[in-house]
Every structure is written in C-alpha cells, then in structure tokens.
C-alpha cells in the first residue's frame, strides 16, 4: 500500500482485517467518498475515478 500512498497522497488508505478488503477515503469537491476493492490494483483503479466507482454505492 506504500506505493498507493505515494500515488494518491490525499487519500486515506487501509486494509480491513475483518472484511479482507482494501479501502480508501477520498476527498472530492464538497464531500468525502468511501471506496472498497478486492486487490490493491483494483483500489488503484477506484482511486483514479472515485466518483464512478460502484462500491460501496454513494449516498
């Protein structure tokens, strides 16, 4: 996850030990967006376009 932290310095990243998933909290204009992914590679995709990432659904 260190490489992801370097590529996306404004995002809060973590691995959920209970869920077994990778998570990120991303700042978008006016709100924060939570994204979930199965692998670090998938999380990188989510971080490139967090407004379009389908999981979890935005509220």
Coordinates of C-alpha atoms in Angstrom, one line a residue:
X1 CA 0.0 0.0 0.0
X2 CA 3.0 2.3 0.3
X3 CA 3.1 2.8 -3.5
X4 CA -0.6 3.7 -3.5
X5 CA 0.0 6.2 -0.7
X6 CA 2.7 7.8 -2.8
X7 CA 0.5 7.9 -5.9
X8 CA -2.6 9.2 -4.1
X9 CA -1.3 11.4 -1.2
X10 CA -4.6 12.9 -0.2
X11 CA -6.4 9.6 0.2
X12 CA -6.7 7.7 3.5
X13 CA -6.0 4.0 2.7
X14 CA -6.3 0.9 4.8
X15 CA -6.8 -2.9 4.7
X16 CA -9.8 -4.1 6.6
X17 CA -8.7 -7.2 8.5
X18 CA -12.3 -8.2 9.2
X19 CA -13.6 -7.6 5.7
X20 CA -10.5 -8.8 3.9
X21 CA -10.9 -5.8 1.5
X22 CA -8.9 -2.7 0.7
X23 CA -10.5 0.7 1.5
X24 CA -9.9 4.3 0.7
X25 CA -11.5 7.6 1.8
X26 CA -11.1 10.1 -1.0
X27 CA -11.8 13.9 -0.9
X28 CA -13.9 15.0 -3.7
X29 CA -15.3 18.6 -4.2
X30 CA -17.7 19.1 -1.3
X31 CA -17.6 15.6 0.2
X32 CA -15.6 12.5 1.1
X33 CA -16.1 9.3 -0.9
X34 CA -15.5 5.8 0.5
X35 CA -14.3 3.1 -2.0
X36 CA -13.8 -0.6 -1.5
X37 CA -11.7 -3.0 -3.6
X38 CA -10.6 -6.6 -3.5
X39 CA -7.0 -6.1 -4.5
X40 CA -4.5 -3.1 -4.3
X41 CA -4.6 -3.0 -8.1
X42 CA -8.4 -2.6 -8.1
X43 CA -8.1 0.0 -5.4
X44 CA -5.8 2.0 -7.7
X45 CA -8.5 1.9 -10.4
X46 CA -11.0 3.1 -7.8
X47 CA -8.7 6.0 -6.8
X48 CA -8.3 7.1 -10.4
X49 CA -12.0 7.7 -10.8
X50 CA -13.6 7.5 -7.3
X51 CA -16.8 9.4 -8.4
X52 CA -17.5 6.5 -10.8
X53 CA -16.6 3.6 -8.5
X54 CA -19.6 1.4 -7.9
X55 CA -18.8 0.0 -4.4
X56 CA -19.9 1.0 -1.9
X57 CA -22.7 2.9 -3.5
X58 CA -22.5 6.7 -2.8
X59 CA -25.2 8.1 -0.5

